[in-house]
Coordinates of C-alpha atoms and ligand atoms in Angstrom, one line a residue:
X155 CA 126.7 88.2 91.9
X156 CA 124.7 84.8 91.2
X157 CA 124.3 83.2 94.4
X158 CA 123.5 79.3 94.5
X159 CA 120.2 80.0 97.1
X160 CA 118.9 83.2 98.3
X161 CA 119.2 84.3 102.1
X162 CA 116.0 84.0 103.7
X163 CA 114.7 87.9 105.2
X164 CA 115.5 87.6 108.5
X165 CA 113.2 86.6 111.1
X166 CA 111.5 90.0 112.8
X167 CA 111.8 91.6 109.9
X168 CA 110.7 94.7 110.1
X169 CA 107.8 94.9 107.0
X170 CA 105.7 98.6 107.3
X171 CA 105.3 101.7 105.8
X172 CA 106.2 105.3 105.9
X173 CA 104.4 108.3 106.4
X174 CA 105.4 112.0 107.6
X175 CA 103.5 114.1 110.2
X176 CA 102.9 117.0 107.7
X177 CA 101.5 115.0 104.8
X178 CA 99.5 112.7 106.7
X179 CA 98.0 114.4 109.6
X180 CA 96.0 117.3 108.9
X181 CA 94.5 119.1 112.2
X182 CA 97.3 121.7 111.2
X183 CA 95.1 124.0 113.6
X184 CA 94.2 121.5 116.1
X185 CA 95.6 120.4 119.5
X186 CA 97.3 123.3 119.9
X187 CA 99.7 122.7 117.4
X188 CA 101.8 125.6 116.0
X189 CA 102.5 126.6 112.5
X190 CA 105.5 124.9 110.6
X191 CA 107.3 126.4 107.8
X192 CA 105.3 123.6 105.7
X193 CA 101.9 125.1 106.8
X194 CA 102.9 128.3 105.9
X195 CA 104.7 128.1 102.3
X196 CA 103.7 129.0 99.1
X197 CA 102.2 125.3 97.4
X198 CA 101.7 125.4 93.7
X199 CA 98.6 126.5 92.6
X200 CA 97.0 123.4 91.2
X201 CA 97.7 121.2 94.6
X202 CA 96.5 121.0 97.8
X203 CA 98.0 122.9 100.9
X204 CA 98.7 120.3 104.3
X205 CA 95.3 121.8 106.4
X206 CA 93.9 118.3 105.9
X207 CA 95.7 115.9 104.4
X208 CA 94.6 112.4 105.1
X209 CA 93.2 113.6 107.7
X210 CA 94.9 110.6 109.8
X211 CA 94.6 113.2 112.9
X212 CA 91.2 111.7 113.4
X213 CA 91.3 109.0 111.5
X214 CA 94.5 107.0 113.2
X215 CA 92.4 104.2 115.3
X216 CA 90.9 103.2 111.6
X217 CA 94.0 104.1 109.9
X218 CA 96.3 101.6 112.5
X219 CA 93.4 99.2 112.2
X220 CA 94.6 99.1 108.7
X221 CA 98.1 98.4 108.5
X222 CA 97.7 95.8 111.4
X223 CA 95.3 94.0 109.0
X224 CA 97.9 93.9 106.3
X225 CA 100.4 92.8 108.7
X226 CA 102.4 95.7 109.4
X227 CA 105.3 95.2 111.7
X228 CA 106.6 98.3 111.6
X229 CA 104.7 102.0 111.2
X230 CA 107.7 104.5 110.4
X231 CA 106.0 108.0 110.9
X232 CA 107.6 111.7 112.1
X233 CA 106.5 113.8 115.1
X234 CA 105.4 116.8 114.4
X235 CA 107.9 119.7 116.6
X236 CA 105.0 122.1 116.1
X237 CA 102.4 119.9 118.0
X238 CA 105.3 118.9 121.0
X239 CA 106.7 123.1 121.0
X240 CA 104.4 125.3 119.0
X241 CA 106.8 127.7 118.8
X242 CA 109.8 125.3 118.7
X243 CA 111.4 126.2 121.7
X244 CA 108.7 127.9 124.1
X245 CA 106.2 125.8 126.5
X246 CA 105.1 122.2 125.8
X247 CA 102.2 121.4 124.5
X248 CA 100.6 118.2 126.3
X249 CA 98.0 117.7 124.1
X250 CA 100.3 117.4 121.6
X251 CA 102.2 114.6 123.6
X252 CA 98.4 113.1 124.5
X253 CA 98.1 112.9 120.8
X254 CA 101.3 111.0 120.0
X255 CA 101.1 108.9 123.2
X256 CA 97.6 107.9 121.7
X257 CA 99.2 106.7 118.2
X258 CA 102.1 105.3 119.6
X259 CA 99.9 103.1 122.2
X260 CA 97.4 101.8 119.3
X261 CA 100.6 101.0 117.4
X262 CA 101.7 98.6 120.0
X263 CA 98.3 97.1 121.0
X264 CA 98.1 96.3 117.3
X265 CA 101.2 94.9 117.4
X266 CA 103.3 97.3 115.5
X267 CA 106.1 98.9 116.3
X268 CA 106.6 102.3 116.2
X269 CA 109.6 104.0 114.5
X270 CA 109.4 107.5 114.7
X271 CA 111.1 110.4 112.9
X272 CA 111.5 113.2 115.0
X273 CA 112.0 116.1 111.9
X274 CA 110.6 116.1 108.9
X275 CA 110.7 118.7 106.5
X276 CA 108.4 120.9 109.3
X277 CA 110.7 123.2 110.8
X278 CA 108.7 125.7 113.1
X279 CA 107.7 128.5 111.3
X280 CA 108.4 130.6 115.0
X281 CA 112.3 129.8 114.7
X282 CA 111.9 130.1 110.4
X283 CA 111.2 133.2 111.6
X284 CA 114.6 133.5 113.7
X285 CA 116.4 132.5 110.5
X286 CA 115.8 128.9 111.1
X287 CA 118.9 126.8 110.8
X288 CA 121.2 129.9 109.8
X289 CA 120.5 130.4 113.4
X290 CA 122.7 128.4 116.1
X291 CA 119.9 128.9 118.6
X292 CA 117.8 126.0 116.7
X293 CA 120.7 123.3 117.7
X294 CA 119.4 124.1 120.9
X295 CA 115.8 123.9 120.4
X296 CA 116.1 120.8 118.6
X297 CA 118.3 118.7 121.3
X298 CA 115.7 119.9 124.1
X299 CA 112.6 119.1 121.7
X300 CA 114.6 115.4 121.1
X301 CA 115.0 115.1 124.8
X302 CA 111.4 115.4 125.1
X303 CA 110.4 113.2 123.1
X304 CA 113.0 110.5 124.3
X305 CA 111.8 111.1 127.9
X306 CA 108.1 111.3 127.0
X307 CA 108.1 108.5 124.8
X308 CA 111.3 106.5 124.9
X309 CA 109.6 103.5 127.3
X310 CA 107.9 102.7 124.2
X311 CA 109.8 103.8 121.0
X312 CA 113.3 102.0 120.7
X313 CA 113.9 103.1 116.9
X314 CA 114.6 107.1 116.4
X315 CA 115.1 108.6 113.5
X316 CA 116.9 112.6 113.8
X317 CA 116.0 114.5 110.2
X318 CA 114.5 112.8 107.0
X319 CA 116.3 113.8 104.3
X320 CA 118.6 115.9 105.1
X321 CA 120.4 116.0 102.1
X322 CA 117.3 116.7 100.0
X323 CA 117.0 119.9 102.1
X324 CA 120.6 120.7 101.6
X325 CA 120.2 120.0 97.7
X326 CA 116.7 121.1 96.5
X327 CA 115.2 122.9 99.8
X328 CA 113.7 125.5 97.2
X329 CA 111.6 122.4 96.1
X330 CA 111.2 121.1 99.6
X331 CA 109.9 124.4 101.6
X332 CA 112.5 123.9 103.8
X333 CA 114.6 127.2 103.0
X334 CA 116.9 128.9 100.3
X335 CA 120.2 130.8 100.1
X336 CA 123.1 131.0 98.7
X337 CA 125.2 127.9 98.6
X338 CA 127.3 129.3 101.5
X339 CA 124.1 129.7 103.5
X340 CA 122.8 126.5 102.7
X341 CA 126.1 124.6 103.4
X342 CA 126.1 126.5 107.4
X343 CA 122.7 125.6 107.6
X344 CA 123.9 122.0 107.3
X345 CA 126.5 122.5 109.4
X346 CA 124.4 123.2 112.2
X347 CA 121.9 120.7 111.3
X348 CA 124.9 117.8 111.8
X349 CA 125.4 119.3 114.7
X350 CA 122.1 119.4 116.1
X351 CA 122.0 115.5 115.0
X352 CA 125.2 114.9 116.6
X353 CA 124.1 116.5 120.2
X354 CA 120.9 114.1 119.6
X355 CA 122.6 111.2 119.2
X356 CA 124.8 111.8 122.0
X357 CA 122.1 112.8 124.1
X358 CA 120.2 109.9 123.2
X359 CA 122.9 107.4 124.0
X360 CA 124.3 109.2 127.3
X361 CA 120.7 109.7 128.8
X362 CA 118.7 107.3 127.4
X363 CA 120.4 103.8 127.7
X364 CA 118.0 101.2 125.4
X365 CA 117.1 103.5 122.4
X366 CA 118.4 102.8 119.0
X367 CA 119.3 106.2 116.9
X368 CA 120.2 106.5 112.9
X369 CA 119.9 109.1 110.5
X370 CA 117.5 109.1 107.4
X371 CA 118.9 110.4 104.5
X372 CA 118.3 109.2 100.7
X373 CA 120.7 107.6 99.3
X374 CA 121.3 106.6 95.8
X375 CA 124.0 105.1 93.9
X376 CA 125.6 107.8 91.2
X377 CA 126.3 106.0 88.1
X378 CA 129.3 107.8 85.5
X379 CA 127.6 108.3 82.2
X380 CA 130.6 107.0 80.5
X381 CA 133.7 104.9 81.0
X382 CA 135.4 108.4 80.8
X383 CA 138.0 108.5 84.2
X384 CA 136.5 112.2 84.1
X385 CA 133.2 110.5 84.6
X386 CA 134.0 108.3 87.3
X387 CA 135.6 111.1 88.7
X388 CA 132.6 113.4 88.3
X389 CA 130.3 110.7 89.7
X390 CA 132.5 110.2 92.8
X391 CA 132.4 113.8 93.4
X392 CA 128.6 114.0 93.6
X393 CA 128.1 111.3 95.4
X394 CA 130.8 112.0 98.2
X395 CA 128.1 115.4 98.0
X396 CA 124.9 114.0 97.8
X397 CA 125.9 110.7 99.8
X398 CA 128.8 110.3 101.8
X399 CA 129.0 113.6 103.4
X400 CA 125.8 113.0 105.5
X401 CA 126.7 109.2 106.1
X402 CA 130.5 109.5 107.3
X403 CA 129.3 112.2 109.7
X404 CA 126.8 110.0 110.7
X405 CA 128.8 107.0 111.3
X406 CA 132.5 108.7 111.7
X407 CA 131.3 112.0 113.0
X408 CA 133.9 113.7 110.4
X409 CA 133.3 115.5 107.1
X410 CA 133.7 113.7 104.4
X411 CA 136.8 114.5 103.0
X412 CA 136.0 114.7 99.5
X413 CA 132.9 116.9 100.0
X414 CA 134.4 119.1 102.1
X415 CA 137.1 120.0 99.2
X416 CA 134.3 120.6 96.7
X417 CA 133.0 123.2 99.6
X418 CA 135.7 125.0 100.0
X419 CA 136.9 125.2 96.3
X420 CA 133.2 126.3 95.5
X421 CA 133.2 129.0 98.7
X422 CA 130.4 127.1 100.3
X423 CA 132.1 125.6 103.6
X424 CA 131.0 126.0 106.2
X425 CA 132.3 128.4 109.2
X426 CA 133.4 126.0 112.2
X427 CA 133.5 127.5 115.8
X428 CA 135.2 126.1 119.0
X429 CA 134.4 122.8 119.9
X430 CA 132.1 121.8 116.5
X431 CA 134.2 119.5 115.3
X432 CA 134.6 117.7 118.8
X433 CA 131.0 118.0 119.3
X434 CA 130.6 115.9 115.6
X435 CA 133.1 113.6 116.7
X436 CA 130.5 112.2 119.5
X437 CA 127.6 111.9 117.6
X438 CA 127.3 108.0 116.4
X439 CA 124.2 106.6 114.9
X440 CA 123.5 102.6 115.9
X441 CA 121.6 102.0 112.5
X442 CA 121.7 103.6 109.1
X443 CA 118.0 104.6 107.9
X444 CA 117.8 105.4 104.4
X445 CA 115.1 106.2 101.1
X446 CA 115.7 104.9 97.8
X447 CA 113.9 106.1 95.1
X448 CA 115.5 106.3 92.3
X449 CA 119.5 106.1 91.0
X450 CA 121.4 108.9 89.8
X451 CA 123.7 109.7 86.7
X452 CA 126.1 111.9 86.3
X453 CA 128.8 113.3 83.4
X454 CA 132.0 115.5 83.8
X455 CA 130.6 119.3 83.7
X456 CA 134.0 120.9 82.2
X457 CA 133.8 125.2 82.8
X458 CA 134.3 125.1 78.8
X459 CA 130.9 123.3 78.3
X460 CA 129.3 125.3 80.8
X461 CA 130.2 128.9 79.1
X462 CA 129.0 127.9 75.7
X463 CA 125.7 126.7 77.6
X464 CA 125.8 130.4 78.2
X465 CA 127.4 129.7 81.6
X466 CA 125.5 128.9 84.6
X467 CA 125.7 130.3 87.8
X468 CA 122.8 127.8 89.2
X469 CA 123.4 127.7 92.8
X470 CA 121.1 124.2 93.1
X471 CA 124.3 121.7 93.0
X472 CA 122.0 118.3 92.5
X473 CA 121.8 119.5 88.6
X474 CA 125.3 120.5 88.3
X475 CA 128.3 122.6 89.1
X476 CA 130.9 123.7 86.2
X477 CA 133.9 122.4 86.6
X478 CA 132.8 119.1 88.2
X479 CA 129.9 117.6 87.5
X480 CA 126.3 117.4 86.4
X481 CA 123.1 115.6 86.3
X482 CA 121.9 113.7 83.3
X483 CA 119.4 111.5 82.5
X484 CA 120.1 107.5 82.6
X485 CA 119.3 106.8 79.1
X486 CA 117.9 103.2 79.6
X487 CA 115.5 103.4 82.9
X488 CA 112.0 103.6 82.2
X489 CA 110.5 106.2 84.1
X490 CA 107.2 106.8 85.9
X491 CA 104.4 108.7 85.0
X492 CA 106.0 111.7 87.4
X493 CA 109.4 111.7 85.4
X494 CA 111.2 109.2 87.9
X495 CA 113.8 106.7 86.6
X496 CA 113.0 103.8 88.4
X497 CA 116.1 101.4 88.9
X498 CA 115.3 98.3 91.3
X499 CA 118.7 97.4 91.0
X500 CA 120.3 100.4 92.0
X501 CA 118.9 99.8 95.0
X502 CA 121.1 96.7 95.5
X503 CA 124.0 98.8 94.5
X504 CA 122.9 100.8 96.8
X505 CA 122.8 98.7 99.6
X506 CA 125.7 96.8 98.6
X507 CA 127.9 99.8 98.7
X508 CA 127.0 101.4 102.0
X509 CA 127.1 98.1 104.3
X510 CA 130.8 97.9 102.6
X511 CA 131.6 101.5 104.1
X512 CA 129.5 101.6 107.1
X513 CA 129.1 97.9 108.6
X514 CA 125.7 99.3 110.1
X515 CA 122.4 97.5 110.5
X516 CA 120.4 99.2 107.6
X517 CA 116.4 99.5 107.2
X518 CA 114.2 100.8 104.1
X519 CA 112.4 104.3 105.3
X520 CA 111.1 105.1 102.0
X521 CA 110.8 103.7 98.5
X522 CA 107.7 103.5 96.2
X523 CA 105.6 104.6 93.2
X524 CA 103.9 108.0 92.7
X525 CA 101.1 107.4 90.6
X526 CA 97.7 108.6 90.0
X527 CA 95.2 106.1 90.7
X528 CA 91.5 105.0 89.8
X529 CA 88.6 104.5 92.5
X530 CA 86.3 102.1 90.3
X531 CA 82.7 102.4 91.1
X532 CA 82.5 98.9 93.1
X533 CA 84.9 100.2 95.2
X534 CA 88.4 98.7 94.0
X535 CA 92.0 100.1 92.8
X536 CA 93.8 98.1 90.3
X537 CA 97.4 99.2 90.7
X538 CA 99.1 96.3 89.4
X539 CA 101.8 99.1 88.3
X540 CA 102.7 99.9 92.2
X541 CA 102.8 96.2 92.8
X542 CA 105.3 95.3 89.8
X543 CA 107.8 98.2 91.1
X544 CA 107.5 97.1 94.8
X545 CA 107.7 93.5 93.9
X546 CA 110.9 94.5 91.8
X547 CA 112.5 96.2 94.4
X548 CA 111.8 93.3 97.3
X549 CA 113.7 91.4 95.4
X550 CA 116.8 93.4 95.3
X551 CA 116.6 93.6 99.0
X552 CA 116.6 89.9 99.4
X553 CA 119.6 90.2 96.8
X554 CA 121.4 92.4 98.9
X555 CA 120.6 90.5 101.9
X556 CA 121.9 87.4 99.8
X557 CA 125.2 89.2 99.1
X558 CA 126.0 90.3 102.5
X559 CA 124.4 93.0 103.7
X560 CA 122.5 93.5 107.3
X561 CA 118.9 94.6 106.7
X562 CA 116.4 94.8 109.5
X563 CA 113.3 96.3 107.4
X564 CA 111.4 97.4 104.9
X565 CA 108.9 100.1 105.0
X566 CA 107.8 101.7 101.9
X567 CA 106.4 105.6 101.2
X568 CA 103.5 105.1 102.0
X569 CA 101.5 103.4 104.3
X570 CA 98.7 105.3 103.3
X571 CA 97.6 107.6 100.9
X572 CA 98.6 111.4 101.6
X573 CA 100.1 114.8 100.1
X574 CA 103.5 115.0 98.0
X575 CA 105.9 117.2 98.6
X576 CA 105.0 119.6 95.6
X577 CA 102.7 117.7 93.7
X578 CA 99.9 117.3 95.3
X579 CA 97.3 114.3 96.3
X580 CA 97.0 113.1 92.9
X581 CA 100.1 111.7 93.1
X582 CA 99.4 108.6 95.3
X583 CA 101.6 106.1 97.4
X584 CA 99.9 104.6 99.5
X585 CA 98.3 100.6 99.4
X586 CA 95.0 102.1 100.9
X587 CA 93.1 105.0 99.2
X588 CA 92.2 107.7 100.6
X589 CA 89.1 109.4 99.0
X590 CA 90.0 113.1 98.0
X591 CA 91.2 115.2 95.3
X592 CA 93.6 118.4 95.5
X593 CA 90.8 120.1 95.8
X594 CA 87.6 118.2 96.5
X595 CA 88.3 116.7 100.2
X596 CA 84.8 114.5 99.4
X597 CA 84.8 111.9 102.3
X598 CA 87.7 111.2 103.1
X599 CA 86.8 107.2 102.6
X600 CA 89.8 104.7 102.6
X601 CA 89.5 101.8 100.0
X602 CA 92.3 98.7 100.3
X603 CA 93.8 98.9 96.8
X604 CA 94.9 96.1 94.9
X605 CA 98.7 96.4 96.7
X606 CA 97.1 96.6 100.1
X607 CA 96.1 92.2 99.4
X608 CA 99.6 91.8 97.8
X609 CA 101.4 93.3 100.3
X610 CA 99.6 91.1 103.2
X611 CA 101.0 87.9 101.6
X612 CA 104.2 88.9 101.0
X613 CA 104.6 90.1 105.0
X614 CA 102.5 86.9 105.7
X615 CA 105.2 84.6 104.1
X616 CA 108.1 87.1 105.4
X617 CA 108.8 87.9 101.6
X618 CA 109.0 84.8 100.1
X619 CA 105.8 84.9 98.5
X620 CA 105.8 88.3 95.7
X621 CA 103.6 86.7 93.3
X622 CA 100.7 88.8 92.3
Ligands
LIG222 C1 110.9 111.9 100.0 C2 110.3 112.5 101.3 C3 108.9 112.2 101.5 C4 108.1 112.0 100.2 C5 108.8 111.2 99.1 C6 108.1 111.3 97.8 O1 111.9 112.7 99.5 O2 111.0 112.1 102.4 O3 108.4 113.2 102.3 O4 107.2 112.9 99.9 O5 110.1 111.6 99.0 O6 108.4 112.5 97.1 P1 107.3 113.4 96.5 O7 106.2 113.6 97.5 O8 107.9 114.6 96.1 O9 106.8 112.6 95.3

């Protein structure tokens, strides 16, 4: 769509960053916090573990200091459970609660305002242990550990956040740390993780008049690989899977309709007892969270091409499933250093496509550039590449906002510097550097990279400056 003149971003736009408890915090033994299923996973032998991370556990006051100076008006982090309930559902630990109090109370002196996540990724390894969220028992830990946190911290935190990416647990949790099993498994697991949302949200609204609650999944549009109808088909199919099924429950509080079908016919849906579906029926979110990192593409996976593949029983759906669909490479996105297609546009699609079904007030969670970065030895980081794919996506948001759609903020992975999910700390985010190696923690120094500058003048003219 060409549009005559651009739609300003909105007044009190909501310009930040992202960070997760896990990746960012370190003082995994401190405060009393218990472990999580992330502290206690097998990481790949050539990266880090999470024992340190950024270390942002002692360093938040400087860390704060930091995004206020670059005009933050938003800092979206998670809470960690383990530091609230060490064991996930036992006693509360106040330090713990002192600790988060602390962050969220230099947050607003600074003039930022806190959006918090209150899961991700860092189950507690104590209910892992129970069989995690094959369990039932976890709904209930979780709506008492969100009650907590709304009580303890809901005269100052409007925005909530239930699970980050749930999908992405659902679809690669082998990747994630987050758990394994067959599809069936993983599909109940779900299940009671919608629930568990669901009670939150309902919670949240019935007991706690004034907050704002959304989900946080990522979402991407699915692009067919062909014209093909079977391709269109096949697309439509993964994304009703990878998309749809977490936003009509969401929004709708039903299944999607479509991704429930593929469930059943692939033996993977889930087992419903009394009262679930009533119980999802309640749960509405006020505002649609979402990551965008990247698009997806997908062909028609016939059984035929599947057997002379030499058949493939893959239980990990996001590459494919015979009979429906699979996952194949775009073809004409560049990609980052880290293999990522990287589609700015997409992310307009994107947009475009889920204000049409949803009519929800959306905000940016998550979207950015992995790269490895250079410390020069005056001190400076030149990542002009982190820069051009911001800039690039900016302006798709302003195009989105142009064409229609409600969009209250933008706040990019990361804030800061910290730890991938599986790759480690050389693969950097953040607009301020954080001085360590997988391996080498060193000082722990943060440096304002070239993006950190950028960034500051495009919040300082509310995005209409992106030149570099
Ligand atoms: C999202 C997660 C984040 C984050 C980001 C980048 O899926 O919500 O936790 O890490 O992706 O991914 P990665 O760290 O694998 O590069």
């Amino acid at each position: 769509m060409f549009h005559k003149e651009m739609k300003p971003f909105p007044e009190n736009f909501f310009w930040g960053g992202s960070t997760s408890a896990y990746q960012v915090e370190g003082g995994a033994n401190e405060g009393g916090k218990g472990p999580s299923v992330q502290d206690i996973k097998e990481v790949p032998e050539d990266t880090s573990d999470f024992t340190v991370a950024s270390d942002f556990y002692h360093h938040y006051k400087e860390d704060i200091a930091l995004f206020a100076e670059m005009g933050f008006k938003a800092y979206r982090f998670s809470i960690a459970w383990t530091r609230i309930i060490p064991t996930g559902d036992g006693e509360i630990n106040e330090e713990g609660i002192d600790f988060y109090n602390a962050v969220i109370d230099e947050c607003l002196r600074q003039g930022i305002e806190p959006i918090v996540t209150v899961y991700h990724f860092d189950l507690p390894a104590a209910l892992a242990e129970k069989d995690g969220w094959r369990n039932r028992e976890t709904i209930e830990a979780f709506v008492r550990y969100c009650d907590i946190l709304f009580d303890r911290f809901g005269d100052r935190v409007t925005y909530w956040q239930t699970i980050n990416e749930q999908n992405m647990m659902t679809l690669v949790g082998a990747v994630l740390g987050t758990s394994t099993g067959t599809l069936q498994d993983i599909y109940q697991e779900n299940h009671h993780m919608l629930l568990a949302q669901a009670r939150a949200m309902t919670s949240c609204h019935e007991n706690f008049p004034g907050l704002k609650i959304g989900p946080a999944p990522n979402i991407s549009v699915v692009y067919p690989k062909t014209n093909d109808p079977k391709d269109v088909l096949a697309a439509e199919t993964f994304s009703a899977l990878r998309n749809w099924l977490y936003l009509d429950m969401a929004v709708y509080g039903v299944y999607n309709a479509q991704a429930l079908t593929f469930l059943k016919e692939v033996d993977a849906a889930p087992v419903f007892e009394e009262g679930d579906k009533e119980t999802l029926a309640k749960g509405k979110a006020d505002f649609i969270a979402f990551n965008y990192y990247s698009s997806a593409t997908v062909e028609f996976y016939s059984k035929e091409m599947a057997e002379k593949e030499n058949g493939s029983s893959d239980q990990q759906i996001v590459r494919g499933y015979p009979g429906f669909f699979r996952q194949v490479p775009h073809g004409n996105l560049e990609t980052t250093e880290f293999g990522w297609e990287v589609d700015p546009v997409g992310m307009r699609n994107t947009i475009n496509e889920m204000y049409s079904r949803y009519r929800l007030p959306l905000i940016i969670t998550e979207n950015g550039l992995g790269q490895r970065d250079t410390l020069s030895a005056d001190g400076k980081i030149h990542d002009d590449y982190r820069i051009d794919y911001l800039q690039k996506h900016i302006e798709q948001v302003q195009l989105a906002i142009s064409d229609g759609a409600e969009v209250f903020g933008y706040c990019p992975w990361s804030a800061i510097d910290l730890i991938s999910t599986h790759e480690g700390f050389r693969k950097r985010y953040g607009f301020i550097f954080v001085d360590r190696e997988d391996f080498d923690l060193k000082d722990l120094k943060r440096y304002r990279k070239d993006s950190f500058y950028w960034y500051k003048k495009v919040i300082e003219s509310n995005g209409k400056d992106l030149s570099k």
